């Protein structure tokens, strides 16, 4: 990138730096792959698991949810993001 020196003059988030390094538009390509939509049944299951495990002391709520969540391919970040959204 011939104009990277100009880009470096301004504050960047880690995502913007990654886009600079991998090429502009690479973040939009990744969003399509990473976006896993939650069905209403999965959201209901997530809420039930949250209410079940939120009062357990000394244990990680999200780890317990991931262990009991039937949806494959969900990461910790997906679960936390969806819980915040709900």
CSV table of C-alpha atoms in Angstrom, one decimal:
chain,number,residue,atom,x,y,z
A,1,UNK,CA,0.0,0.0,0.0
A,2,UNK,CA,1.8,3.1,-1.3
A,3,UNK,CA,-0.3,5.5,0.8
A,4,UNK,CA,0.0,3.6,4.2
A,5,UNK,CA,2.1,6.4,5.6
A,6,UNK,CA,-0.9,8.8,5.3
A,7,UNK,CA,-3.2,6.3,6.9
A,8,UNK,CA,-0.8,5.9,9.9
A,9,UNK,CA,-1.2,9.6,10.7
A,10,UNK,CA,-4.7,9.0,12.0
A,11,UNK,CA,-5.9,6.8,14.9
A,12,UNK,CA,-7.0,3.3,13.7
A,13,UNK,CA,-9.0,0.5,15.2
A,14,UNK,CA,-7.6,-3.0,15.0
A,15,UNK,CA,-10.3,-3.7,12.3
A,16,UNK,CA,-9.2,-0.8,10.2
A,17,UNK,CA,-5.5,-1.8,10.5
A,18,UNK,CA,-6.4,-5.4,9.4
A,19,UNK,CA,-8.3,-4.0,6.5
A,20,UNK,CA,-5.2,-1.9,5.5
A,21,UNK,CA,-3.0,-4.9,5.7
A,22,UNK,CA,-5.3,-7.4,3.9
A,23,UNK,CA,-6.8,-5.0,1.4
A,24,UNK,CA,-9.7,-2.6,1.5
A,25,UNK,CA,-13.0,-4.4,1.4
A,26,UNK,CA,-11.7,-7.5,3.2
A,27,UNK,CA,-13.9,-6.7,6.3
A,28,UNK,CA,-17.1,-6.8,4.3
A,29,UNK,CA,-16.1,-10.1,2.8
A,30,UNK,CA,-15.6,-11.6,6.3
A,31,UNK,CA,-18.9,-10.3,7.6
A,32,UNK,CA,-20.8,-12.5,5.2
A,33,UNK,CA,-19.0,-15.6,6.4
A,34,UNK,CA,-19.2,-14.8,10.1
A,35,UNK,CA,-22.8,-13.7,10.3
A,36,UNK,CA,-24.7,-16.6,11.8
A,37,UNK,CA,-28.3,-15.7,12.2
A,38,UNK,CA,-30.2,-16.8,15.3
A,39,UNK,CA,-33.6,-18.4,14.8
A,40,UNK,CA,-36.4,-17.6,17.3
A,41,UNK,CA,-36.1,-21.1,18.7
A,42,UNK,CA,-32.3,-20.6,19.3
A,43,UNK,CA,-32.9,-17.2,20.9
A,44,UNK,CA,-35.5,-18.8,23.3
A,45,UNK,CA,-33.1,-21.6,24.1
A,46,UNK,CA,-30.3,-19.1,24.8
A,47,UNK,CA,-32.6,-17.1,27.1
A,48,UNK,CA,-33.6,-20.2,29.0
A,49,UNK,CA,-30.0,-21.3,29.4
A,50,UNK,CA,-29.0,-17.9,30.6
A,51,UNK,CA,-31.7,-17.8,33.3
A,52,UNK,CA,-30.7,-21.3,34.3
A,53,UNK,CA,-27.0,-20.6,34.7
A,54,UNK,CA,-26.9,-16.9,35.7
A,55,UNK,CA,-27.2,-17.6,39.5
A,56,UNK,CA,-24.5,-20.4,39.6
A,57,UNK,CA,-21.6,-19.0,41.6
A,58,UNK,CA,-18.0,-19.6,40.7
A,59,UNK,CA,-18.7,-20.8,37.2
A,60,UNK,CA,-18.6,-19.0,33.8
A,61,UNK,CA,-22.2,-18.4,32.6
A,62,UNK,CA,-21.2,-18.3,28.9
A,63,UNK,CA,-19.1,-21.4,29.1
A,64,UNK,CA,-22.1,-23.3,30.6
A,65,UNK,CA,-24.3,-21.9,27.9
A,66,UNK,CA,-21.9,-23.0,25.2
A,67,UNK,CA,-21.7,-26.5,26.7
A,68,UNK,CA,-25.5,-26.9,26.6
A,69,UNK,CA,-26.3,-25.0,23.4
A,70,UNK,CA,-27.4,-27.3,20.7
A,71,UNK,CA,-26.5,-24.9,17.8
A,72,UNK,CA,-23.2,-25.9,16.2
A,73,UNK,CA,-20.6,-23.3,15.2
A,74,UNK,CA,-21.4,-20.8,17.9
A,75,UNK,CA,-18.5,-19.1,19.5
A,76,UNK,CA,-18.2,-17.3,22.9
A,77,UNK,CA,-18.3,-14.0,21.0
A,78,UNK,CA,-21.6,-15.0,19.2
A,79,UNK,CA,-23.3,-15.9,22.4
A,80,UNK,CA,-22.2,-12.8,24.3
A,81,UNK,CA,-23.2,-10.5,21.5
A,82,UNK,CA,-26.6,-12.2,21.2
A,83,UNK,CA,-27.1,-12.0,25.0
A,84,UNK,CA,-26.3,-8.3,24.9
A,85,UNK,CA,-28.7,-7.8,22.0
A,86,UNK,CA,-31.5,-9.6,23.8
